[in-house]
Tab-separated table of C-alpha atoms and ligand atoms in Angstrom:
chain	number	residue	atom	x	y	z
E	1	MET	CA	106.825	139.792	81.042
E	2	SER	CA	108.174	136.649	82.660
E	3	VAL	CA	111.507	137.193	84.368
E	4	VAL	CA	112.655	133.602	84.637
E	5	ASP	CA	114.746	131.840	82.024
E	6	PHE	CA	112.485	128.806	81.584
E	7	ASP	CA	109.000	128.628	80.201
E	8	LEU	CA	106.209	126.525	81.712
E	9	SER	CA	104.349	126.860	78.408
E	10	GLU	CA	107.024	125.019	76.436
E	11	ARG	CA	106.399	121.329	75.946
E	12	GLU	CA	110.144	120.680	76.313
E	13	PHE	CA	110.032	121.983	79.884
E	14	TRP	CA	107.779	119.084	80.927
E	15	ALA	CA	110.084	116.501	79.372
E	16	LYS	CA	113.110	117.646	81.396
E	17	PRO	CA	114.474	115.566	84.268
E	18	MET	CA	112.566	115.942	87.537
E	19	SER	CA	115.570	117.592	89.199
E	20	GLU	CA	115.301	120.494	86.730
E	21	ARG	CA	111.569	120.788	87.341
E	22	GLU	CA	112.233	120.912	91.077
E	23	ARG	CA	114.828	123.679	90.689
E	24	ALA	CA	112.554	125.705	88.406
E	25	PHE	CA	109.606	125.582	90.814
E	26	ASP	CA	111.883	126.296	93.802
E	27	ARG	CA	112.901	129.493	92.036
E	28	LEU	CA	109.304	130.412	91.297
E	29	ARG	CA	108.372	129.871	94.936
E	30	ALA	CA	111.271	132.028	96.113
E	31	ARG	CA	109.831	135.054	94.297
E	32	GLU	CA	107.756	137.629	96.148
E	33	THR	CA	105.002	137.617	93.529
E	34	PRO	CA	103.790	134.995	91.056
E	35	ALA	CA	105.540	134.828	87.673
E	36	PHE	CA	103.542	135.458	84.521
E	37	PHE	CA	103.802	133.202	81.456
E	38	GLU	CA	102.653	133.583	77.883
E	39	GLU	CA	100.319	130.835	76.687
E	40	MET	CA	101.363	128.114	74.287
E	41	GLU	CA	100.409	128.507	70.593
E	42	ILE	CA	97.812	125.851	69.728
E	43	SER	CA	96.119	125.080	66.445
E	44	TYR	CA	92.531	124.804	67.686
E	45	ALA	CA	92.061	128.029	69.672
E	46	PRO	CA	93.264	131.623	69.596
E	47	LYS	CA	96.229	132.333	71.838
E	48	GLY	CA	95.045	133.413	75.297
E	49	PRO	CA	96.280	136.331	77.413
E	50	GLY	CA	98.747	134.322	79.534
E	51	TYR	CA	98.610	133.259	83.187
E	52	TYR	CA	100.144	133.666	86.610
E	53	ALA	CA	101.760	130.521	88.025
E	54	LEU	CA	100.632	130.020	91.636
E	55	VAL	CA	103.225	127.839	93.327
E	56	LYS	CA	102.963	128.771	97.008
E	57	HIS	CA	100.773	126.762	99.347
E	58	ALA	CA	99.159	129.944	100.743
E	59	ASP	CA	98.151	131.160	97.264
E	60	ILE	CA	96.597	127.845	96.323
E	61	LEU	CA	94.664	127.631	99.571
E	62	GLU	CA	93.256	131.101	99.165
E	63	ALA	CA	92.426	130.814	95.454
E	64	SER	CA	90.654	127.487	96.124
E	65	ARG	CA	88.565	128.814	98.957
E	66	THR	CA	87.552	131.984	97.066
E	67	PRO	CA	85.623	130.505	94.137
E	68	GLU	CA	83.479	133.613	93.729
E	69	VAL	CA	86.659	135.422	92.638
E	70	PHE	CA	88.636	132.562	91.111
E	71	SER	CA	86.212	130.911	88.711
E	72	SER	CA	86.386	127.372	87.338
E	73	GLY	CA	83.492	128.017	84.988
E	74	ASP	CA	84.795	130.865	82.889
E	75	GLY	CA	86.671	128.914	80.212
E	76	GLY	CA	87.330	125.858	82.362
E	77	ALA	CA	89.609	124.595	85.154
E	78	THR	CA	91.204	121.593	83.453
E	79	ASN	CA	92.823	123.586	80.655
E	80	ILE	CA	94.874	126.762	80.329
E	81	PRO	CA	93.399	127.985	76.993
E	82	ASP	CA	89.663	128.657	77.276
E	83	MET	CA	87.684	125.551	76.409
E	84	GLN	CA	86.227	125.706	72.904
E	85	PRO	CA	82.443	125.134	72.582
E	86	GLU	CA	82.779	121.836	70.696
E	87	PHE	CA	84.788	120.448	73.637
E	88	ALA	CA	82.457	121.821	76.298
E	89	GLU	CA	79.716	119.386	75.372
E	90	TYR	CA	81.927	116.465	76.440
E	91	PHE	CA	84.345	118.021	78.914
E	92	GLY	CA	82.143	120.749	80.380
E	93	SER	CA	81.184	118.829	83.498
E	94	MET	CA	81.084	120.063	87.089
E	95	ILE	CA	84.852	120.400	87.495
E	96	ASN	CA	84.585	123.151	84.865
E	97	MET	CA	81.583	124.933	86.413
E	98	ASP	CA	80.858	127.366	89.220
E	99	ASP	CA	78.054	127.258	91.766
E	100	PRO	CA	75.071	127.097	91.606
E	101	ARG	CA	75.308	124.745	88.554
E	102	HIS	CA	78.308	122.992	90.073
E	103	ALA	CA	76.590	122.577	93.448
E	104	ARG	CA	73.495	121.017	91.894
E	105	LEU	CA	75.505	118.380	90.023
E	106	ARG	CA	77.783	117.702	92.963
E	107	ARG	CA	74.743	117.178	95.208
E	108	ILE	CA	73.281	114.625	92.809
E	109	VAL	CA	76.452	112.588	92.395
E	110	SER	CA	78.192	112.969	95.744
E	111	ARG	CA	76.099	110.345	97.530
E	112	ALA	CA	77.986	107.657	95.670
E	113	PHE	CA	81.329	108.839	97.039
E	114	THR	CA	80.844	109.212	100.794
E	115	PRO	CA	83.163	107.208	103.071
E	116	LYS	CA	80.144	105.043	103.971
E	117	MET	CA	79.491	104.168	100.337
E	118	ILE	CA	83.162	103.529	99.702
E	119	ARG	CA	83.278	101.164	102.704
E	120	GLN	CA	80.415	99.208	101.165
E	121	PHE	CA	82.506	98.043	98.304
E	122	GLU	CA	85.741	97.752	100.241
E	123	ALA	CA	85.474	93.980	99.798
E	124	ASP	CA	85.314	94.382	96.008
E	125	VAL	CA	88.444	96.525	96.083
E	126	GLU	CA	90.191	93.845	98.160
E	127	VAL	CA	89.193	91.043	95.819
E	128	ALA	CA	90.290	93.055	92.792
E	129	ALA	CA	93.665	93.954	94.344
E	130	ALA	CA	94.234	90.332	95.395
E	131	ARG	CA	93.625	89.203	91.829
E	132	VAL	CA	96.147	91.714	90.469
E	133	VAL	CA	98.771	90.391	92.899
E	134	ASP	CA	97.812	86.749	92.137
E	135	ASP	CA	98.579	87.447	88.488
E	136	LEU	CA	101.851	89.148	89.341
E	137	LEU	CA	102.970	86.184	91.453
E	138	ALA	CA	101.774	83.679	88.854
E	139	LYS	CA	104.039	85.386	86.376
E	140	GLY	CA	106.830	84.906	88.864
E	141	ALA	CA	109.089	87.587	87.450
E	142	GLY	CA	109.246	91.286	86.885
E	143	CYS	CA	106.780	93.119	84.704
E	144	ASP	CA	105.646	96.569	83.646
E	145	PHE	CA	104.241	97.681	86.985
E	146	VAL	CA	102.064	100.418	85.448
E	147	THR	CA	100.200	98.367	82.887
E	148	GLU	CA	100.112	95.074	84.799
E	149	VAL	CA	99.547	96.303	88.356
E	150	ALA	CA	98.895	100.000	89.032
E	151	SER	CA	96.385	100.676	86.268
E	152	ARG	CA	94.285	97.558	86.783
E	153	LEU	CA	92.696	98.288	90.154
E	154	PRO	CA	91.372	101.826	89.457
E	155	LEU	CA	90.121	100.679	86.049
E	156	LYS	CA	88.175	97.763	87.458
E	157	ILE	CA	86.726	99.751	90.352
E	158	ILE	CA	85.534	102.741	88.341
E	159	CYS	CA	84.076	100.445	85.663
E	160	ASP	CA	82.304	98.329	88.312
E	161	MET	CA	80.855	101.444	89.912
E	162	MET	CA	79.492	102.552	86.575
E	163	GLY	CA	78.327	99.078	85.563
E	164	ILE	CA	80.680	98.899	82.574
E	165	PRO	CA	81.234	95.275	81.546
E	166	GLU	CA	84.720	93.761	81.570
E	167	SER	CA	84.664	93.455	77.790
E	168	GLU	CA	84.843	97.272	77.612
E	169	TYR	CA	87.731	97.816	80.075
E	170	GLN	CA	90.458	98.154	77.453
E	171	PHE	CA	88.267	100.414	75.328
E	172	VAL	CA	87.727	102.704	78.336
E	173	LEU	CA	91.406	102.702	79.362
E	174	GLY	CA	92.597	103.401	75.810
E	175	HIS	CA	90.255	106.378	75.593
E	176	THR	CA	91.127	107.870	78.999
E	177	ASN	CA	94.834	107.408	78.218
E	178	LEU	CA	94.347	109.441	75.066
E	179	ILE	CA	92.258	112.132	76.778
E	180	LEU	CA	94.827	112.756	79.523
E	181	GLY	CA	97.866	111.717	77.497
E	182	GLY	CA	99.066	115.318	77.127
E	183	PHE	CA	101.434	115.702	74.196
E	184	ASP	CA	103.062	112.324	74.685
E	185	PRO	CA	103.466	110.699	71.251
E	186	GLU	CA	102.634	107.271	72.704
E	187	TYR	CA	99.049	108.429	73.288
E	188	ALA	CA	98.675	111.643	71.300
E	189	GLY	CA	100.157	110.204	68.124
E	190	PRO	CA	102.899	111.754	66.004
E	191	ASP	CA	100.866	114.700	64.665
E	192	LEU	CA	99.664	117.062	67.392
E	193	ASP	CA	97.522	118.976	64.886
E	194	GLU	CA	95.287	115.925	64.681
E	195	LEU	CA	94.966	115.644	68.458
E	196	PRO	CA	91.844	117.815	68.959
E	197	GLU	CA	89.924	115.702	66.465
E	198	ARG	CA	91.079	112.477	68.102
E	199	LEU	CA	90.125	113.815	71.545
E	200	LEU	CA	86.652	114.691	70.353
E	201	ARG	CA	86.216	111.281	68.756
E	202	ALA	CA	87.312	109.542	71.972
E	203	ALA	CA	84.896	111.660	74.011
E	204	MET	CA	82.053	110.975	71.596
E	205	GLU	CA	82.680	107.222	71.790
E	206	LEU	CA	82.710	107.281	75.599
E	207	GLN	CA	79.485	109.262	75.565
E	208	GLN	CA	77.956	106.699	73.247
E	209	LEU	CA	78.946	103.927	75.663
E	210	VAL	CA	77.284	105.640	78.622
E	211	GLN	CA	74.164	106.451	76.655
E	212	ASP	CA	73.816	102.806	75.614
E	213	LEU	CA	74.245	101.744	79.239
E	214	ALA	CA	71.839	104.458	80.420
E	215	SER	CA	69.032	103.540	78.067
E	216	HIS	CA	69.266	99.959	79.293
E	217	ARG	CA	69.421	100.972	82.999
E	218	ALA	CA	66.463	103.325	82.700
E	219	ASP	CA	64.247	100.238	82.262
E	220	ASN	CA	66.385	97.741	84.163
E	221	PRO	CA	67.990	99.521	87.118
E	222	THR	CA	70.783	97.471	88.691
E	223	GLY	CA	72.022	99.552	91.626
E	224	ASP	CA	75.140	100.810	89.847
E	225	LEU	CA	75.951	104.495	89.607
E	226	ILE	CA	74.528	104.926	86.116
E	227	SER	CA	71.216	103.428	87.234
E	228	SER	CA	70.985	105.908	90.071
E	229	LEU	CA	71.964	108.864	87.901
E	230	VAL	CA	69.435	108.229	85.136
E	231	ASN	CA	66.634	107.495	87.561
E	232	ALA	CA	65.486	110.338	89.793
E	233	ASN	CA	66.823	110.277	93.367
E	234	LEU	CA	64.839	110.910	96.551
E	235	ASP	CA	64.642	114.638	95.900
E	236	GLY	CA	63.414	114.011	92.381
E	237	GLU	CA	66.712	115.152	90.899
E	238	ARG	CA	68.388	113.471	87.990
E	239	LEU	CA	71.000	114.222	85.348
E	240	THR	CA	70.111	115.081	81.770
E	241	LEU	CA	71.675	112.847	79.109
E	242	GLN	CA	74.248	115.510	78.243
E	243	GLU	CA	75.148	115.955	81.941
E	244	LEU	CA	75.398	112.213	82.331
E	245	GLY	CA	77.717	111.981	79.314
E	246	SER	CA	80.156	114.643	80.489
E	247	PHE	CA	80.039	113.430	84.107
E	248	PHE	CA	80.802	109.903	82.933
E	249	ILE	CA	83.795	111.145	80.946
E	250	LEU	CA	85.039	113.125	83.968
E	251	LEU	CA	84.699	110.111	86.254
E	252	VAL	CA	86.320	107.504	84.063
E	253	VAL	CA	89.162	109.876	83.235
E	254	ALA	CA	89.659	111.006	86.860
E	255	GLY	CA	89.227	107.449	88.114
E	256	ASN	CA	91.834	105.966	85.786
E	257	GLU	CA	94.459	108.582	85.214
E	258	THR	CA	95.226	109.719	88.749
E	259	THR	CA	95.220	106.887	91.282
E	260	ARG	CA	97.346	104.621	89.121
E	261	ASN	CA	100.064	107.292	89.077
E	262	ALA	CA	99.896	107.592	92.851
E	263	ILE	CA	100.352	103.802	93.109
E	264	SER	CA	103.268	103.840	90.655
E	265	TYR	CA	105.008	106.772	92.357
E	266	GLY	CA	104.310	105.079	95.672
E	267	LEU	CA	106.298	102.004	94.679
E	268	ARG	CA	109.089	104.181	93.350
E	269	LEU	CA	109.206	106.157	96.624
E	270	LEU	CA	109.269	102.964	98.699
E	271	THR	CA	112.072	101.581	96.529
E	272	LYS	CA	114.170	104.685	96.973
E	273	ASN	CA	113.436	104.911	100.703
E	274	PRO	CA	113.859	101.417	102.192
E	275	ASP	CA	113.716	102.854	105.714
E	276	GLN	CA	110.174	104.087	105.030
E	277	ARG	CA	109.179	100.724	103.576
E	278	ALA	CA	110.479	99.002	106.719
E	279	LEU	CA	108.584	101.457	108.882
E	280	TRP	CA	105.337	100.842	106.997
E	281	LEU	CA	105.813	97.065	107.095
E	282	GLU	CA	106.250	97.228	110.880
E	283	ASP	CA	102.694	98.503	111.329
E	284	PHE	CA	100.879	98.550	107.999
E	285	GLU	CA	97.395	99.467	109.225
E	286	GLY	CA	98.552	102.053	111.745
E	287	ARG	CA	100.789	103.860	109.273
E	288	ALA	CA	98.694	103.461	106.113
E	289	PRO	CA	96.723	106.735	106.386
E	290	GLY	CA	99.907	108.783	106.777
E	291	ALA	CA	101.757	106.854	104.089
E	292	VAL	CA	98.967	107.326	101.571
E	293	GLU	CA	98.800	111.097	102.169
E	294	GLU	CA	102.576	111.338	101.817
E	295	ILE	CA	102.482	109.409	98.545
E	296	VAL	CA	99.789	111.717	97.176
E	297	ARG	CA	101.728	114.790	98.379
E	298	LEU	CA	104.876	113.856	96.486
E	299	ALA	CA	103.221	112.172	93.503
E	300	ALA	CA	100.690	115.004	92.995
E	301	PRO	CA	99.213	113.131	90.032
E	302	VAL	CA	97.170	116.194	89.028
E	303	ASN	CA	99.763	118.888	88.465
E	304	PHE	CA	97.454	121.875	88.179
E	305	MET	CA	93.980	123.358	87.822
E	306	ARG	CA	93.259	126.786	86.425
E	307	ARG	CA	90.984	129.633	87.561
E	308	LYS	CA	89.990	133.020	86.084
E	309	ALA	CA	89.464	136.177	88.151
E	310	THR	CA	85.876	137.418	88.036
E	311	ARG	CA	86.913	140.848	89.350
E	312	ASP	CA	89.931	142.821	90.527
E	313	HIS	CA	91.184	141.195	93.714
E	314	GLU	CA	94.254	141.412	95.888
E	315	MET	CA	95.640	138.141	97.199
E	316	ASN	CA	98.801	137.746	99.296
E	317	GLY	CA	100.211	141.057	98.127
E	318	HIS	CA	99.448	140.799	94.412
E	319	LEU	CA	96.623	142.557	92.601
E	320	TYR	CA	94.881	140.303	90.082
E	321	ARG	CA	92.776	142.032	87.446
E	322	LYS	CA	89.389	140.837	86.243
E	323	GLY	CA	89.984	138.241	83.516
E	324	ASP	CA	93.474	137.249	84.732
E	325	LYS	CA	94.149	133.539	84.606
E	326	VAL	CA	95.908	131.804	87.483
E	327	VAL	CA	97.231	128.261	87.377
E	328	LEU	CA	97.336	126.407	90.709
E	329	PHE	CA	100.402	124.166	90.626
E	330	TYR	CA	99.596	121.594	93.313
E	331	TRP	CA	102.838	119.687	92.763
E	332	ALA	CA	104.784	122.850	93.546
E	333	ALA	CA	102.704	123.834	96.587
E	334	ASN	CA	103.246	120.345	98.023
E	335	ARG	CA	106.972	121.155	98.127
E	336	ASP	CA	106.602	124.523	99.844
E	337	ALA	CA	109.250	124.565	102.585
E	338	SER	CA	107.296	127.148	104.574
E	339	VAL	CA	104.667	124.454	105.196
E	340	PHE	CA	106.493	121.118	104.825
E	341	ASP	CA	109.773	120.531	106.706
E	342	ASP	CA	112.418	119.132	104.399
E	343	PRO	CA	109.795	119.002	101.618
E	344	TYR	CA	111.605	116.603	99.288
E	345	ARG	CA	111.898	113.948	101.995
E	346	PHE	CA	109.451	111.032	101.812
E	347	ASP	CA	108.246	110.650	105.388
E	348	ILE	CA	105.235	108.417	105.961
E	349	THR	CA	104.913	109.729	109.517
E	350	ARG	CA	104.697	113.392	108.421
E	351	SER	CA	102.084	115.083	110.576
E	352	PRO	CA	100.343	117.325	109.921
E	353	ASN	CA	100.386	116.874	106.154
E	354	PRO	CA	98.171	119.580	104.665
E	355	HIS	CA	99.043	118.725	101.045
E	356	VAL	CA	96.885	119.916	98.169
E	357	GLY	CA	97.235	116.830	95.983
E	358	PHE	CA	93.442	116.430	95.994
E	359	GLY	CA	92.970	120.166	95.440
E	360	GLY	CA	92.651	123.014	97.907
E	361	PRO	CA	89.781	123.512	100.366
E	362	GLY	CA	86.692	124.633	98.489
E	363	PRO	CA	83.771	123.398	96.427
E	364	HIS	CA	85.883	121.432	93.929
E	365	PHE	CA	87.900	119.369	96.427
E	366	CYS	CA	88.363	115.943	94.838
E	367	LEU	CA	85.140	113.978	94.860
E	368	GLY	CA	87.063	110.721	94.534
E	369	ALA	CA	89.536	111.334	97.384
E	370	HIS	CA	88.055	108.684	99.726
E	371	LEU	CA	87.965	106.168	96.919
E	372	ALA	CA	91.510	106.946	95.815
E	373	ARG	CA	92.811	106.609	99.391
E	374	ARG	CA	91.059	103.241	99.718
E	375	GLU	CA	92.467	101.957	96.442
E	376	ILE	CA	96.023	103.034	97.265
E	377	THR	CA	95.805	101.518	100.769
E	378	VAL	CA	94.392	98.199	99.604
E	379	MET	CA	96.857	97.900	96.716
E	380	PHE	CA	99.863	98.432	99.006
E	381	ARG	CA	98.416	96.145	101.670
E	382	GLU	CA	98.311	93.325	99.124
E	383	LEU	CA	101.688	94.161	97.618
E	384	LEU	CA	103.620	94.636	100.855
E	385	ARG	CA	102.054	91.588	102.483
E	386	ARG	CA	102.583	89.191	99.607
E	387	VAL	CA	105.495	90.676	97.632
E	388	PRO	CA	107.305	92.697	100.324
E	389	ALA	CA	110.556	92.919	98.355
E	390	ILE	CA	109.017	94.315	95.177
E	391	GLU	CA	111.095	97.130	93.700
E	392	ALA	CA	110.500	99.692	90.997
E	393	GLY	CA	112.886	100.444	88.153
E	394	ARG	CA	113.283	103.783	86.409
E	395	PRO	CA	109.956	105.414	85.496
E	396	ASP	CA	109.149	106.278	81.894
E	397	ARG	CA	107.309	109.562	82.491
E	398	LEU	CA	104.344	110.896	80.581
E	399	GLN	CA	105.016	114.074	78.613
E	400	SER	CA	102.270	116.279	79.962
E	401	SER	CA	102.024	119.486	81.944
E	402	PHE	CA	98.683	118.458	83.468
E	403	ILE	CA	99.221	114.907	84.702
E	404	ASN	CA	102.335	113.764	86.559
E	405	GLY	CA	102.138	110.375	84.991
E	406	ILE	CA	104.281	107.282	84.692
E	407	LYS	CA	103.564	105.371	81.498
E	408	HIS	CA	105.773	102.365	82.157
E	409	MET	CA	108.005	101.190	84.978
E	410	GLU	CA	109.738	97.855	85.318
E	411	CYS	CA	109.369	96.112	88.642
E	412	SER	CA	111.266	93.165	90.095
E	413	PHE	CA	110.851	90.971	93.137
S	501	HEM	C1	95.207	110.118	93.727
S	501	HEM	C2	94.132	110.268	93.004
S	501	HEM	C3	93.467	111.578	92.689
S	501	HEM	C4	93.984	112.839	92.660
S	501	HEM	C5	95.409	113.272	92.940
S	501	HEM	C6	92.903	113.738	92.307
S	501	HEM	C7	93.034	115.112	92.211
S	501	HEM	C8	91.983	115.985	92.066
S	501	HEM	C9	92.086	117.427	92.155
S	501	HEM	C10	93.392	118.196	92.362
S	501	HEM	C11	90.848	117.954	92.023
S	501	HEM	C12	90.484	119.406	92.216
S	501	HEM	C13	89.900	120.142	91.062
S	501	HEM	C14	89.760	121.625	91.289
S	501	HEM	O1	89.916	122.156	92.402
S	501	HEM	O2	89.507	122.311	90.301
S	501	HEM	C15	89.944	116.834	91.805
S	501	HEM	C16	88.587	116.938	91.568
S	501	HEM	C17	87.802	115.867	91.212
S	501	HEM	N1	88.147	114.522	91.273
S	501	HEM	FE1	89.917	113.776	91.822
S	501	HEM	N2	91.771	113.003	92.127
S	501	HEM	C18	92.071	111.682	92.345
S	501	HEM	C19	91.203	110.611	92.255
S	501	HEM	C20	89.911	110.701	91.837
S	501	HEM	C21	89.035	109.583	91.639
S	501	HEM	C22	89.386	108.131	91.894
S	501	HEM	C23	87.854	110.093	91.191
S	501	HEM	C24	86.569	109.408	90.832
S	501	HEM	C25	86.376	108.205	90.672
S	501	HEM	C26	87.985	111.537	91.145
S	501	HEM	C27	86.996	112.402	90.756
S	501	HEM	C28	87.085	113.783	90.838
S	501	HEM	C29	85.981	114.670	90.494
S	501	HEM	C30	84.619	114.259	89.981
S	501	HEM	C31	86.432	115.980	90.725
S	501	HEM	C32	85.667	117.280	90.514
S	501	HEM	C33	85.009	117.733	91.768
S	501	HEM	C34	84.241	119.033	91.613
S	501	HEM	O3	84.472	119.792	90.677
S	501	HEM	O4	83.384	119.281	92.475
S	501	HEM	N3	89.245	111.868	91.538
S	501	HEM	N4	90.652	115.655	91.864
C-alpha cells in the first residue's frame, strides 16, 4: 500500500547516511496524507497490521493532545509491534499506559522532576560536569567524546537520584545500552534472534537491582527517589514492587540513552557551525535556553513514539480506523518547513522553537525535560568555558529506528 520507494520498516533504511534519511522524510512530509508501511517481520511476535508514518508537525501535535483517540496503552508507545506479555512486566510502565492508570503513576513520581526539585541538585550536576571536564583536560588529548564525556553526566545524575552506588554505574549503563541499542551489533550482538531473550535478562537484572535497593530503603529511607517511591507519600500513595521495577527501568533507560545523544549531537552541531559557537560564547547564560532547545530539535534523540486509534477518527484530512497504528516521527516533525524557517539550519536564536523533541503537548510530555535541559546546559557551560576549542569528529551512529544515537565520536581540542 505504500507508494514510496523506501521502507521505514527495513533495518537498512536506518543505517543509510543522514542525507538520505532527510530526503526520504522530506518526501513523506510533502505528501497530502500519511504514508502507510508494512511492519517488520520479527521472530518473537506475529506480524502486525502496519502503520501510518506521521511526519508533519500538525499531525504530531494533534495526535499527542488527543490521547483518548490515540492510545499509548493498547500495545505500547515505545514499540511498533504490540508489546508481548512477557515484556510488559518490565517495560509496561507509564509511558506505555493511558489515563487513569498513567495519571496515577505520573502523579506519584512527578514531584521528583519539577523545576524546583531539579534546581535543588543543580550543584550536584555542576560538580559532576566539572569532574568530567577535569578528566578530559587531565588526559590532555582527544578522546571518544560519547563514552568519556557525554554519557558520564546523565549516568551519574540518574544513578544519584535513584541512590544507585557508583560500583553499579557500568552495570546500569551496559544494560540500558542493550535495551535501547536497536539492532546495532555492538549492543544487540551478532544474532538478532537471541535479542528478545537478552533484553528480558537485562530487564530482570535491573529489576533485581531496584528491588534490592528498595528492600533496604523501606527500612532505612535516605531521601533518594527510591526511598520516596517505596514509602507512601503525603497522600498515602506508593508504587507496588512491580510498578517500581518497570518505572525504574523506564527512568534509567530514558535518563541514559537520550540526553547523552543530545550532548553528542550538540558538540557536532557546534563544530559544524562555528558562527553559532561564537554567538553562544559571547553570552553563554543568555543564549543557553535557546541553544539547548535548538540542539534537542535537531538531535531529536527519541525518533518516534507510537499510538493506536481507539475509534474511527478524522485528523487533518485523513480518516483513521479503529485499531490503526500511527507512528509519531518527532525527528521529521522538527524539520517541518511549514513551522521552522530553513529547518536544517542550526540557529541557537531560533524563536519561537515549538519543537517536539520532548514529545507533543499531552499527558506523556517528557517527564525528564527539565532535568535534560539542565544537564545539557551545565555540560556545555563547563565545556565551552574550559575547552572552548573542542571539536567533534565524524559520529559513529547507532543502528536503530527508535533512538537517534551516536555510539562513538572522536573529539579534539
Ligand atoms: C534530551 C533528552 C530527552 C528526550 C529527547 C526525551 C524524549 C521524550 C519523549 C519524546 C517522550 C514522549 C513520550 C510519548 O509521548 O509517548 C518522553 C517521555 C518520557 N521521558 Fe523523556 N526525554 C529525554 C530525557 C529524559 C530524562 C533525562 C528522563 C528521566 C530521567 C526522561 C524520562 C521520561 C519519562 C518518564 C517519560 C514518560 C512520561 C509519561 O509517559 O508520562 N526523559 N521523553
